[in-house]
Amino acid sequence: MTELRPSCYSIRLKARSATYVTSATDAAGFPPEGAPEFAFAGRSNVGKSSLINTLVGVPKLARASNTPGRTRLLNWFEVQPQKGPKVNFVDLPGFGYARVPREMRDAWRPMVESYLTQRETLRLVFILVDARRGVQDEEAELLEWLIECDLPACIVMTKSDKLGKSKRKPAALAIKRELGLPRPPIMTSAETNEGLADLWRVVHAVL
Ligand code: GTP
Ligand code: MG
């Protein structure tokens, strides 16, 4: 069997193309429904925008920042994967950041819930959990709520590079146990590209 060179792997880990579509705060601003959608949810600073950028291979597509609460709108990106039909990735505003103004925190729930409950083309919600912090109440509540709404969800650990190698597996197993998952969550890093192939596999499996 011919051995695949590393460059062949890295090409497969990226999208063929990815472009910004629009941003919105309410249903009136959502783009027309079309391609199947994958939403990225999680607390502020967990690495949603960075993971989208790494997954598609366009470094500054979604705005990533050290300032928690950077993504305050729902942002749509049209993505052409290496194979199969176009999909949309939706970068959701982060929750759980105490220092944003109260009005913004109060606005989060209706804004995100209206998207999650009304979007017919939504196929799956990736719930991102910081590998070092583990699951907190908000992530567990979001998962429970998605299950009640019959919306498929996939738990993804982020920033695995910040966790020592010996701590990674135990951290994944702890999340599996706490959330009662059938298997451990996907471990990812926007720094090392860990887990990207697994994420693409999930996207293609759902399409
Ligand atoms: P909000 O838009 O505020 O909700 O945040 P977000 O979830 O989109 O996080 P973002 O992608 O902006 O990342 C937050 C910070 O974490 C940035 O400084 C990133 O560079 C950093 N970061 C994101 N992913 C990783 C990762 O896999 N490894 C490391 N070491 N840092 C990361
Ligand atoms: Mg963001």
JSON list of C-alpha atoms and ligand atoms in Angstrom, two decimals:
[
{"chain": "A", "resi": 1, "resn": "MET", "atom": "CA", "xyz": [0.00, 0.00, 0.00]},
{"chain": "A", "resi": 2, "resn": "THR", "atom": "CA", "xyz": [1.33, 3.47, -0.85]},
{"chain": "A", "resi": 3, "resn": "GLU", "atom": "CA", "xyz": [2.11, 5.48, 2.22]},
{"chain": "A", "resi": 4, "resn": "LEU", "atom": "CA", "xyz": [0.36, 8.84, 2.45]},
{"chain": "A", "resi": 5, "resn": "ARG", "atom": "CA", "xyz": [2.73, 11.74, 2.93]},
{"chain": "A", "resi": 6, "resn": "PRO", "atom": "CA", "xyz": [1.98, 14.11, 5.85]},
{"chain": "A", "resi": 7, "resn": "SER", "atom": "CA", "xyz": [0.97, 16.85, 3.41]},
{"chain": "A", "resi": 8, "resn": "CYS", "atom": "CA", "xyz": [-1.82, 14.63, 2.11]},
{"chain": "A", "resi": 9, "resn": "TYR", "atom": "CA", "xyz": [-3.25, 14.39, 5.63]},
{"chain": "A", "resi": 10, "resn": "SER", "atom": "CA", "xyz": [-3.10, 18.13, 6.23]},
{"chain": "A", "resi": 11, "resn": "ILE", "atom": "CA", "xyz": [-4.89, 18.90, 2.96]},
{"chain": "A", "resi": 12, "resn": "ARG", "atom": "CA", "xyz": [-7.69, 16.58, 4.01]},
{"chain": "A", "resi": 13, "resn": "LEU", "atom": "CA", "xyz": [-8.06, 18.39, 7.34]},
{"chain": "A", "resi": 14, "resn": "LYS", "atom": "CA", "xyz": [-9.10, 21.66, 5.72]},
{"chain": "A", "resi": 15, "resn": "ALA", "atom": "CA", "xyz": [-12.08, 22.80, 3.73]},
{"chain": "A", "resi": 16, "resn": "ARG", "atom": "CA", "xyz": [-11.79, 23.50, 0.01]},
{"chain": "A", "resi": 17, "resn": "SER", "atom": "CA", "xyz": [-13.09, 27.01, 0.65]},
{"chain": "A", "resi": 18, "resn": "ALA", "atom": "CA", "xyz": [-14.80, 29.00, 3.38]},
{"chain": "A", "resi": 19, "resn": "THR", "atom": "CA", "xyz": [-16.35, 32.46, 3.32]},
{"chain": "A", "resi": 20, "resn": "TYR", "atom": "CA", "xyz": [-18.12, 34.72, 5.77]},
{"chain": "A", "resi": 21, "resn": "VAL", "atom": "CA", "xyz": [-21.83, 35.05, 4.98]},
{"chain": "A", "resi": 22, "resn": "THR", "atom": "CA", "xyz": [-23.50, 37.30, 7.54]},
{"chain": "A", "resi": 23, "resn": "SER", "atom": "CA", "xyz": [-24.07, 38.04, 11.22]},
{"chain": "A", "resi": 24, "resn": "ALA", "atom": "CA", "xyz": [-27.38, 38.38, 13.06]},
{"chain": "A", "resi": 25, "resn": "THR", "atom": "CA", "xyz": [-28.90, 38.83, 16.47]},
{"chain": "A", "resi": 26, "resn": "ASP", "atom": "CA", "xyz": [-32.45, 37.67, 15.70]},
{"chain": "A", "resi": 27, "resn": "ALA", "atom": "CA", "xyz": [-34.45, 35.55, 13.29]},
{"chain": "A", "resi": 28, "resn": "ALA", "atom": "CA", "xyz": [-35.11, 38.52, 11.00]},
{"chain": "A", "resi": 29, "resn": "GLY", "atom": "CA", "xyz": [-31.39, 38.72, 10.31]},
{"chain": "A", "resi": 30, "resn": "PHE", "atom": "CA", "xyz": [-30.75, 35.00, 9.77]},
{"chain": "A", "resi": 31, "resn": "PRO", "atom": "CA", "xyz": [-29.75, 34.16, 6.18]},
{"chain": "A", "resi": 32, "resn": "PRO", "atom": "CA", "xyz": [-32.25, 32.11, 4.14]},
{"chain": "A", "resi": 33, "resn": "GLU", "atom": "CA", "xyz": [-32.14, 28.41, 4.99]},
{"chain": "A", "resi": 34, "resn": "GLY", "atom": "CA", "xyz": [-30.10, 26.40, 2.55]},
{"chain": "A", "resi": 35, "resn": "ALA", "atom": "CA", "xyz": [-27.07, 24.23, 3.25]},
{"chain": "A", "resi": 36, "resn": "PRO", "atom": "CA", "xyz": [-27.04, 21.93, 6.31]},
{"chain": "A", "resi": 37, "resn": "GLU", "atom": "CA", "xyz": [-25.79, 23.80, 9.37]},
{"chain": "A", "resi": 38, "resn": "PHE", "atom": "CA", "xyz": [-23.41, 22.96, 12.20]},
{"chain": "A", "resi": 39, "resn": "ALA", "atom": "CA", "xyz": [-23.41, 25.28, 15.20]},
{"chain": "A", "resi": 40, "resn": "PHE", "atom": "CA", "xyz": [-20.48, 25.81, 17.57]},
{"chain": "A", "resi": 41, "resn": "ALA", "atom": "CA", "xyz": [-21.61, 26.57, 21.13]},
{"chain": "A", "resi": 42, "resn": "GLY", "atom": "CA", "xyz": [-19.75, 27.00, 24.39]},
{"chain": "A", "resi": 43, "resn": "ARG", "atom": "CA", "xyz": [-18.66, 29.43, 27.02]},
{"chain": "A", "resi": 44, "resn": "SER", "atom": "CA", "xyz": [-16.80, 32.60, 26.14]},
{"chain": "A", "resi": 45, "resn": "ASN", "atom": "CA", "xyz": [-13.14, 32.06, 25.37]},
{"chain": "A", "resi": 46, "resn": "VAL", "atom": "CA", "xyz": [-13.50, 28.27, 25.03]},
{"chain": "A", "resi": 47, "resn": "GLY", "atom": "CA", "xyz": [-12.13, 28.49, 21.49]},
{"chain": "A", "resi": 48, "resn": "LYS", "atom": "CA", "xyz": [-15.19, 28.35, 19.18]},
{"chain": "A", "resi": 49, "resn": "SER", "atom": "CA", "xyz": [-13.94, 30.87, 16.63]},
{"chain": "A", "resi": 50, "resn": "SER", "atom": "CA", "xyz": [-10.42, 29.42, 16.70]},
{"chain": "A", "resi": 51, "resn": "LEU", "atom": "CA", "xyz": [-11.71, 25.89, 16.12]},
{"chain": "A", "resi": 52, "resn": "ILE", "atom": "CA", "xyz": [-13.81, 26.98, 13.13]},
{"chain": "A", "resi": 53, "resn": "ASN", "atom": "CA", "xyz": [-10.78, 28.74, 11.63]},
{"chain": "A", "resi": 54, "resn": "THR", "atom": "CA", "xyz": [-8.55, 25.72, 12.15]},
{"chain": "A", "resi": 55, "resn": "LEU", "atom": "CA", "xyz": [-11.15, 23.30, 10.84]},
{"chain": "A", "resi": 56, "resn": "VAL", "atom": "CA", "xyz": [-11.58, 25.18, 7.58]},
{"chain": "A", "resi": 57, "resn": "GLY", "atom": "CA", "xyz": [-7.94, 26.25, 7.32]},
{"chain": "A", "resi": 58, "resn": "VAL", "atom": "CA", "xyz": [-8.57, 30.00, 7.08]},
{"chain": "A", "resi": 59, "resn": "PRO", "atom": "CA", "xyz": [-6.77, 31.64, 10.04]},
{"chain": "A", "resi": 60, "resn": "LYS", "atom": "CA", "xyz": [-8.79, 34.83, 10.43]},
{"chain": "A", "resi": 61, "resn": "LEU", "atom": "CA", "xyz": [-12.19, 33.81, 9.10]},
{"chain": "A", "resi": 62, "resn": "ALA", "atom": "CA", "xyz": [-13.99, 33.95, 12.46]},
{"chain": "A", "resi": 63, "resn": "ARG", "atom": "CA", "xyz": [-12.67, 36.59, 14.81]},
{"chain": "A", "resi": 64, "resn": "ALA", "atom": "CA", "xyz": [-10.78, 34.95, 17.67]},
{"chain": "A", "resi": 65, "resn": "SER", "atom": "CA", "xyz": [-9.57, 37.01, 20.60]},
{"chain": "A", "resi": 66, "resn": "ASN", "atom": "CA", "xyz": [-8.13, 36.94, 24.05]},
{"chain": "A", "resi": 67, "resn": "THR", "atom": "CA", "xyz": [-10.99, 39.15, 25.21]},
{"chain": "A", "resi": 68, "resn": "PRO", "atom": "CA", "xyz": [-13.84, 36.89, 26.36]},
{"chain": "A", "resi": 69, "resn": "GLY", "atom": "CA", "xyz": [-17.19, 37.79, 24.85]},
{"chain": "A", "resi": 70, "resn": "ARG", "atom": "CA", "xyz": [-15.67, 38.71, 21.48]},
{"chain": "A", "resi": 71, "resn": "THR", "atom": "CA", "xyz": [-18.31, 36.93, 19.40]},
{"chain": "A", "resi": 72, "resn": "ARG", "atom": "CA", "xyz": [-21.54, 38.71, 20.30]},
{"chain": "A", "resi": 73, "resn": "LEU", "atom": "CA", "xyz": [-23.61, 37.81, 17.26]},
{"chain": "A", "resi": 74, "resn": "LEU", "atom": "CA", "xyz": [-24.44, 34.64, 15.42]},
{"chain": "A", "resi": 75, "resn": "ASN", "atom": "CA", "xyz": [-21.98, 34.44, 12.53]},
{"chain": "A", "resi": 76, "resn": "TRP", "atom": "CA", "xyz": [-22.52, 32.30, 9.42]},
{"chain": "A", "resi": 77, "resn": "PHE", "atom": "CA", "xyz": [-19.73, 30.84, 7.31]},
{"chain": "A", "resi": 78, "resn": "GLU", "atom": "CA", "xyz": [-20.29, 28.95, 4.08]},
{"chain": "A", "resi": 79, "resn": "VAL", "atom": "CA", "xyz": [-17.90, 26.03, 3.85]},
{"chain": "A", "resi": 80, "resn": "GLN", "atom": "CA", "xyz": [-17.10, 23.75, 0.93]},
{"chain": "A", "resi": 81, "resn": "PRO", "atom": "CA", "xyz": [-15.61, 20.58, 2.49]},
{"chain": "A", "resi": 82, "resn": "GLN", "atom": "CA", "xyz": [-13.08, 18.47, 0.60]},
{"chain": "A", "resi": 83, "resn": "LYS", "atom": "CA", "xyz": [-15.92, 16.16, -0.41]},
{"chain": "A", "resi": 84, "resn": "GLY", "atom": "CA", "xyz": [-19.69, 16.31, -0.41]},
{"chain": "A", "resi": 85, "resn": "PRO", "atom": "CA", "xyz": [-22.07, 19.27, -0.42]},
{"chain": "A", "resi": 86, "resn": "LYS", "atom": "CA", "xyz": [-21.56, 22.75, 1.02]},
{"chain": "A", "resi": 87, "resn": "VAL", "atom": "CA", "xyz": [-22.34, 23.25, 4.70]},
{"chain": "A", "resi": 88, "resn": "ASN", "atom": "CA", "xyz": [-22.74, 26.27, 6.95]},
{"chain": "A", "resi": 89, "resn": "PHE", "atom": "CA", "xyz": [-20.78, 26.66, 10.15]},
{"chain": "A", "resi": 90, "resn": "VAL", "atom": "CA", "xyz": [-22.42, 28.97, 12.69]},
{"chain": "A", "resi": 91, "resn": "ASP", "atom": "CA", "xyz": [-20.27, 30.58, 15.37]},
{"chain": "A", "resi": 92, "resn": "LEU", "atom": "CA", "xyz": [-22.59, 31.23, 18.32]},
{"chain": "A", "resi": 93, "resn": "PRO", "atom": "CA", "xyz": [-21.95, 33.93, 20.91]},
{"chain": "A", "resi": 94, "resn": "GLY", "atom": "CA", "xyz": [-20.29, 32.54, 24.02]},
{"chain": "A", "resi": 95, "resn": "PHE", "atom": "CA", "xyz": [-22.11, 32.19, 27.33]},
{"chain": "A", "resi": 96, "resn": "GLY", "atom": "CA", "xyz": [-21.05, 32.37, 30.93]},
{"chain": "A", "resi": 97, "resn": "TYR", "atom": "CA", "xyz": [-18.78, 35.37, 30.87]},
{"chain": "A", "resi": 98, "resn": "ALA", "atom": "CA", "xyz": [-19.57, 37.39, 33.98]},
{"chain": "A", "resi": 99, "resn": "ARG", "atom": "CA", "xyz": [-18.00, 40.66, 32.90]},
{"chain": "A", "resi": 100, "resn": "VAL", "atom": "CA", "xyz": [-20.23, 41.42, 29.93]},
{"chain": "A", "resi": 101, "resn": "PRO", "atom": "CA", "xyz": [-23.05, 43.87, 30.69]},
{"chain": "A", "resi": 102, "resn": "ARG", "atom": "CA", "xyz": [-26.19, 42.35, 32.20]},
{"chain": "A", "resi": 103, "resn": "GLU", "atom": "CA", "xyz": [-28.36, 43.31, 29.17]},
{"chain": "A", "resi": 104, "resn": "MET", "atom": "CA", "xyz": [-26.05, 41.29, 26.95]},
{"chain": "A", "resi": 105, "resn": "ARG", "atom": "CA", "xyz": [-26.15, 38.27, 29.22]},
{"chain": "A", "resi": 106, "resn": "ASP", "atom": "CA", "xyz": [-29.95, 38.48, 29.28]},
{"chain": "A", "resi": 107, "resn": "ALA", "atom": "CA", "xyz": [-30.01, 38.76, 25.49]},
{"chain": "A", "resi": 108, "resn": "TRP", "atom": "CA", "xyz": [-27.93, 35.60, 24.98]},
{"chain": "A", "resi": 109, "resn": "ARG", "atom": "CA", "xyz": [-30.59, 33.03, 25.81]},
{"chain": "A", "resi": 110, "resn": "PRO", "atom": "CA", "xyz": [-33.45, 34.27, 23.56]},
{"chain": "A", "resi": 111, "resn": "MET", "atom": "CA", "xyz": [-30.98, 34.98, 20.73]},
{"chain": "A", "resi": 112, "resn": "VAL", "atom": "CA", "xyz": [-29.42, 31.52, 20.77]},
{"chain": "A", "resi": 113, "resn": "GLU", "atom": "CA", "xyz": [-32.63, 29.67, 21.63]},
{"chain": "A", "resi": 114, "resn": "SER", "atom": "CA", "xyz": [-34.51, 31.26, 18.75]},
{"chain": "A", "resi": 115, "resn": "TYR", "atom": "CA", "xyz": [-31.78, 30.02, 16.42]},
{"chain": "A", "resi": 116, "resn": "LEU", "atom": "CA", "xyz": [-31.57, 26.52, 17.89]},
{"chain": "A", "resi": 117, "resn": "THR", "atom": "CA", "xyz": [-35.33, 25.98, 17.95]},
{"chain": "A", "resi": 118, "resn": "GLN", "atom": "CA", "xyz": [-36.30, 27.58, 14.64]},
{"chain": "A", "resi": 119, "resn": "ARG", "atom": "CA", "xyz": [-33.56, 26.61, 12.26]},
{"chain": "A", "resi": 120, "resn": "GLU", "atom": "CA", "xyz": [-34.84, 23.72, 10.13]},
{"chain": "A", "resi": 121, "resn": "THR", "atom": "CA", "xyz": [-31.46, 23.19, 8.48]},
{"chain": "A", "resi": 122, "resn": "LEU", "atom": "CA", "xyz": [-29.56, 22.82, 11.77]},
{"chain": "A", "resi": 123, "resn": "ARG", "atom": "CA", "xyz": [-28.06, 19.32, 11.77]},
{"chain": "A", "resi": 124, "resn": "LEU", "atom": "CA", "xyz": [-25.80, 19.27, 14.82]},
{"chain": "A", "resi": 125, "resn": "VAL", "atom": "CA", "xyz": [-24.56, 21.43, 17.69]},
{"chain": "A", "resi": 126, "resn": "PHE", "atom": "CA", "xyz": [-20.94, 21.05, 18.74]},
{"chain": "A", "resi": 127, "resn": "ILE", "atom": "CA", "xyz": [-20.73, 21.87, 22.46]},
{"chain": "A", "resi": 128, "resn": "LEU", "atom": "CA", "xyz": [-17.18, 22.96, 23.22]},
{"chain": "A", "resi": 129, "resn": "VAL", "atom": "CA", "xyz": [-15.69, 22.36, 26.66]},
{"chain": "A", "resi": 130, "resn": "ASP", "atom": "CA", "xyz": [-12.27, 23.66, 27.75]},
{"chain": "A", "resi": 131, "resn": "ALA", "atom": "CA", "xyz": [-10.13, 20.57, 28.39]},
{"chain": "A", "resi": 132, "resn": "ARG", "atom": "CA", "xyz": [-8.66, 22.17, 31.51]},
{"chain": "A", "resi": 133, "resn": "ARG", "atom": "CA", "xyz": [-11.93, 23.32, 33.06]},
{"chain": "A", "resi": 134, "resn": "GLY", "atom": "CA", "xyz": [-14.15, 20.38, 32.31]},
{"chain": "A", "resi": 135, "resn": "VAL", "atom": "CA", "xyz": [-17.94, 20.49, 32.34]},
{"chain": "A", "resi": 136, "resn": "GLN", "atom": "CA", "xyz": [-19.75, 23.17, 34.30]},
{"chain": "A", "resi": 137, "resn": "ASP", "atom": "CA", "xyz": [-23.48, 23.69, 34.85]},
{"chain": "A", "resi": 138, "resn": "GLU", "atom": "CA", "xyz": [-24.04, 25.66, 31.64]},
{"chain": "A", "resi": 139, "resn": "GLU", "atom": "CA", "xyz": [-22.65, 22.96, 29.34]},
{"chain": "A", "resi": 140, "resn": "ALA", "atom": "CA", "xyz": [-24.61, 20.23, 31.10]},
{"chain": "A", "resi": 141, "resn": "GLU", "atom": "CA", "xyz": [-27.81, 22.31, 30.92]},
{"chain": "A", "resi": 142, "resn": "LEU", "atom": "CA", "xyz": [-27.28, 23.09, 27.24]},
{"chain": "A", "resi": 143, "resn": "LEU", "atom": "CA", "xyz": [-26.81, 19.40, 26.42]},
{"chain": "A", "resi": 144, "resn": "GLU", "atom": "CA", "xyz": [-29.90, 18.45, 28.42]},
{"chain": "A", "resi": 145, "resn": "TRP", "atom": "CA", "xyz": [-31.92, 21.14, 26.67]},
{"chain": "A", "resi": 146, "resn": "LEU", "atom": "CA", "xyz": [-30.75, 20.04, 23.21]},
{"chain": "A", "resi": 147, "resn": "ILE", "atom": "CA", "xyz": [-31.69, 16.44, 24.00]},
{"chain": "A", "resi": 148, "resn": "GLU", "atom": "CA", "xyz": [-35.16, 17.61, 25.10]},
{"chain": "A", "resi": 149, "resn": "CYS", "atom": "CA", "xyz": [-35.48, 19.52, 21.80]},
{"chain": "A", "resi": 150, "resn": "ASP", "atom": "CA", "xyz": [-34.37, 16.42, 19.88]},
{"chain": "A", "resi": 151, "resn": "LEU", "atom": "CA", "xyz": [-31.34, 18.23, 18.47]},
{"chain": "A", "resi": 152, "resn": "PRO", "atom": "CA", "xyz": [-28.18, 16.17, 17.91]},
{"chain": "A", "resi": 153, "resn": "ALA", "atom": "CA", "xyz": [-25.17, 17.37, 19.90]},
{"chain": "A", "resi": 154, "resn": "CYS", "atom": "CA", "xyz": [-21.51, 16.42, 19.98]},
{"chain": "A", "resi": 155, "resn": "ILE", "atom": "CA", "xyz": [-19.22, 17.26, 22.89]},
{"chain": "A", "resi": 156, "resn": "VAL", "atom": "CA", "xyz": [-15.78, 18.56, 21.90]},
{"chain": "A", "resi": 157, "resn": "MET", "atom": "CA", "xyz": [-12.90, 19.31, 24.23]},
{"chain": "A", "resi": 158, "resn": "THR", "atom": "CA", "xyz": [-10.76, 22.31, 23.24]},
{"chain": "A", "resi": 159, "resn": "LYS", "atom": "CA", "xyz": [-7.21, 23.47, 23.98]},
{"chain": "A", "resi": 160, "resn": "SER", "atom": "CA", "xyz": [-5.90, 19.95, 24.60]},
{"chain": "A", "resi": 161, "resn": "ASP", "atom": "CA", "xyz": [-2.38, 21.32, 24.05]},
{"chain": "A", "resi": 162, "resn": "LYS", "atom": "CA", "xyz": [-2.72, 23.12, 27.39]},
{"chain": "A", "resi": 163, "resn": "LEU", "atom": "CA", "xyz": [-3.26, 19.85, 29.22]},
{"chain": "A", "resi": 164, "resn": "GLY", "atom": "CA", "xyz": [-0.28, 17.55, 29.91]},
{"chain": "A", "resi": 165, "resn": "LYS", "atom": "CA", "xyz": [-0.40, 14.33, 27.90]},
{"chain": "A", "resi": 166, "resn": "SER", "atom": "CA", "xyz": [-1.04, 12.14, 30.95]},
{"chain": "A", "resi": 167, "resn": "LYS", "atom": "CA", "xyz": [-4.05, 14.28, 31.94]},
{"chain": "A", "resi": 168, "resn": "ARG", "atom": "CA", "xyz": [-5.87, 14.18, 28.62]},
{"chain": "A", "resi": 169, "resn": "LYS", "atom": "CA", "xyz": [-7.46, 10.74, 28.75]},
{"chain": "A", "resi": 170, "resn": "PRO", "atom": "CA", "xyz": [-8.63, 11.09, 32.38]},
{"chain": "A", "resi": 171, "resn": "ALA", "atom": "CA", "xyz": [-10.13, 14.51, 31.53]},
{"chain": "A", "resi": 172, "resn": "ALA", "atom": "CA", "xyz": [-12.05, 13.02, 28.59]},
{"chain": "A", "resi": 173, "resn": "LEU", "atom": "CA", "xyz": [-13.29, 10.11, 30.70]},
{"chain": "A", "resi": 174, "resn": "ALA", "atom": "CA", "xyz": [-14.43, 12.49, 33.44]},
{"chain": "A", "resi": 175, "resn": "ILE", "atom": "CA", "xyz": [-16.56, 14.42, 30.93]},
{"chain": "A", "resi": 176, "resn": "LYS", "atom": "CA", "xyz": [-17.95, 11.16, 29.52]},
{"chain": "A", "resi": 177, "resn": "ARG", "atom": "CA", "xyz": [-18.95, 10.10, 33.02]},
{"chain": "A", "resi": 178, "resn": "GLU", "atom": "CA", "xyz": [-20.36, 13.46, 34.12]},
{"chain": "A", "resi": 179, "resn": "LEU", "atom": "CA", "xyz": [-22.53, 13.87, 31.03]},
{"chain": "A", "resi": 180, "resn": "GLY", "atom": "CA", "xyz": [-23.39, 10.18, 30.65]},
{"chain": "A", "resi": 181, "resn": "LEU", "atom": "CA", "xyz": [-22.01, 10.08, 27.09]},
{"chain": "A", "resi": 182, "resn": "PRO", "atom": "CA", "xyz": [-21.83, 6.83, 25.12]},
{"chain": "A", "resi": 183, "resn": "ARG", "atom": "CA", "xyz": [-18.14, 7.52, 24.31]},
{"chain": "A", "resi": 184, "resn": "PRO", "atom": "CA", "xyz": [-15.46, 10.03, 25.34]},
{"chain": "A", "resi": 185, "resn": "PRO", "atom": "CA", "xyz": [-15.67, 13.51, 23.77]},
{"chain": "A", "resi": 186, "resn": "ILE", "atom": "CA", "xyz": [-13.48, 14.46, 20.82]},
{"chain": "A", "resi": 187, "resn": "MET", "atom": "CA", "xyz": [-10.26, 16.06, 22.02]},
{"chain": "A", "resi": 188, "resn": "THR", "atom": "CA", "xyz": [-9.12, 19.00, 19.88]},
{"chain": "A", "resi": 189, "resn": "SER", "atom": "CA", "xyz": [-6.52, 21.72, 19.71]},
{"chain": "A", "resi": 190, "resn": "ALA", "atom": "CA", "xyz": [-6.46, 24.70, 17.39]},
{"chain": "A", "resi": 191, "resn": "GLU", "atom": "CA", "xyz": [-2.72, 24.85, 18.07]},
{"chain": "A", "resi": 192, "resn": "THR", "atom": "CA", "xyz": [-1.71, 21.29, 17.20]},
{"chain": "A", "resi": 193, "resn": "ASN", "atom": "CA", "xyz": [-4.65, 20.34, 14.90]},
{"chain": "A", "resi": 194, "resn": "GLU", "atom": "CA", "xyz": [-5.49, 17.40, 17.15]},
{"chain": "A", "resi": 195, "resn": "GLY", "atom": "CA", "xyz": [-8.97, 16.05, 16.54]},
{"chain": "A", "resi": 196, "resn": "LEU", "atom": "CA", "xyz": [-9.70, 17.87, 13.29]},
{"chain": "A", "resi": 197, "resn": "ALA", "atom": "CA", "xyz": [-10.04, 14.66, 11.29]},
{"chain": "A", "resi": 198, "resn": "ASP", "atom": "CA", "xyz": [-12.49, 13.38, 13.92]},
{"chain": "A", "resi": 199, "resn": "LEU", "atom": "CA", "xyz": [-14.58, 16.55, 13.64]},
{"chain": "A", "resi": 200, "resn": "TRP", "atom": "CA", "xyz": [-14.74, 16.29, 9.85]},
{"chain": "A", "resi": 201, "resn": "ARG", "atom": "CA", "xyz": [-15.75, 12.66, 10.25]},
{"chain": "A", "resi": 202, "resn": "VAL", "atom": "CA", "xyz": [-18.68, 13.77, 12.42]},
{"chain": "A", "resi": 203, "resn": "VAL", "atom": "CA", "xyz": [-19.70, 16.42, 9.87]},
{"chain": "A", "resi": 204, "resn": "HIS", "atom": "CA", "xyz": [-19.70, 13.89, 7.04]},
{"chain": "A", "resi": 205, "resn": "ALA", "atom": "CA", "xyz": [-21.50, 11.26, 9.10]},
{"chain": "A", "resi": 206, "resn": "VAL", "atom": "CA", "xyz": [-24.37, 13.67, 9.77]},
{"chain": "A", "resi": 207, "resn": "LEU", "atom": "CA", "xyz": [-24.77, 14.86, 6.16]},
{"chain": "B", "resi": 1, "resn": "GTP", "atom": "P1", "xyz": [-15.91, 34.24, 22.37]},
{"chain": "B", "resi": 1, "resn": "GTP", "atom": "O1", "xyz": [-16.02, 34.72, 20.96]},
{"chain": "B", "resi": 1, "resn": "GTP", "atom": "O2", "xyz": [-15.48, 35.29, 23.33]},
{"chain": "B", "resi": 1, "resn": "GTP", "atom": "O3", "xyz": [-17.12, 33.51, 22.84]},
{"chain": "B", "resi": 1, "resn": "GTP", "atom": "O4", "xyz": [-14.65, 33.21, 22.45]},
{"chain": "B", "resi": 1, "resn": "GTP", "atom": "P2", "xyz": [-14.35, 31.94, 21.54]},
{"chain": "B", "resi": 1, "resn": "GTP", "atom": "O5", "xyz": [-14.96, 30.73, 22.15]},
{"chain": "B", "resi": 1, "resn": "GTP", "atom": "O6", "xyz": [-14.66, 32.20, 20.11]},
{"chain": "B", "resi": 1, "resn": "GTP", "atom": "O7", "xyz": [-12.75, 31.79, 21.74]},
{"chain": "B", "resi": 1, "resn": "GTP", "atom": "P3", "xyz": [-11.59, 32.21, 20.73]},
{"chain": "B", "resi": 1, "resn": "GTP", "atom": "O8", "xyz": [-11.54, 31.29, 19.57]},
{"chain": "B", "resi": 1, "resn": "GTP", "atom": "O9", "xyz": [-11.68, 33.66, 20.46]},
{"chain": "B", "resi": 1, "resn": "GTP", "atom": "O10", "xyz": [-10.30, 31.86, 21.62]},
{"chain": "B", "resi": 1, "resn": "GTP", "atom": "C1", "xyz": [-10.08, 32.47, 22.87]},
{"chain": "B", "resi": 1, "resn": "GTP", "atom": "C2", "xyz": [-8.60, 32.45, 23.19]},
{"chain": "B", "resi": 1, "resn": "GTP", "atom": "O11", "xyz": [-8.14, 31.09, 23.33]},
{"chain": "B", "resi": 1, "resn": "GTP", "atom": "C3", "xyz": [-7.71, 33.06, 22.10]},
{"chain": "B", "resi": 1, "resn": "GTP", "atom": "O12", "xyz": [-6.66, 33.76, 22.71]},
{"chain": "B", "resi": 1, "resn": "GTP", "atom": "C4", "xyz": [-7.19, 31.85, 21.32]},
{"chain": "B", "resi": 1, "resn": "GTP", "atom": "O13", "xyz": [-5.94, 32.09, 20.71]},
{"chain": "B", "resi": 1, "resn": "GTP", "atom": "C5", "xyz": [-7.07, 30.82, 22.44]},
{"chain": "B", "resi": 1, "resn": "GTP", "atom": "N1", "xyz": [-7.24, 29.44, 21.92]},
{"chain": "B", "resi": 1, "resn": "GTP", "atom": "C6", "xyz": [-8.27, 28.99, 21.20]},
{"chain": "B", "resi": 1, "resn": "GTP", "atom": "N2", "xyz": [-8.11, 27.68, 20.89]},
{"chain": "B", "resi": 1, "resn": "GTP", "atom": "C7", "xyz": [-6.93, 27.31, 21.44]},
{"chain": "B", "resi": 1, "resn": "GTP", "atom": "C8", "xyz": [-6.20, 26.07, 21.48]},
{"chain": "B", "resi": 1, "resn": "GTP", "atom": "O14", "xyz": [-6.61, 25.02, 20.94]},
{"chain": "B", "resi": 1, "resn": "GTP", "atom": "N3", "xyz": [-5.02, 26.08, 22.15]},
{"chain": "B", "resi": 1, "resn": "GTP", "atom": "C9", "xyz": [-4.54, 27.19, 22.78]},
{"chain": "B", "resi": 1, "resn": "GTP", "atom": "N4", "xyz": [-3.38, 27.08, 23.42]},
{"chain": "B", "resi": 1, "resn": "GTP", "atom": "N5", "xyz": [-5.20, 28.37, 22.75]},
{"chain": "B", "resi": 1, "resn": "GTP", "atom": "C10", "xyz": [-6.38, 28.43, 22.09]},
{"chain": "B", "resi": 2, "resn": "MG", "atom": "MG", "xyz": [-15.60, 33.78, 19.23]}
]
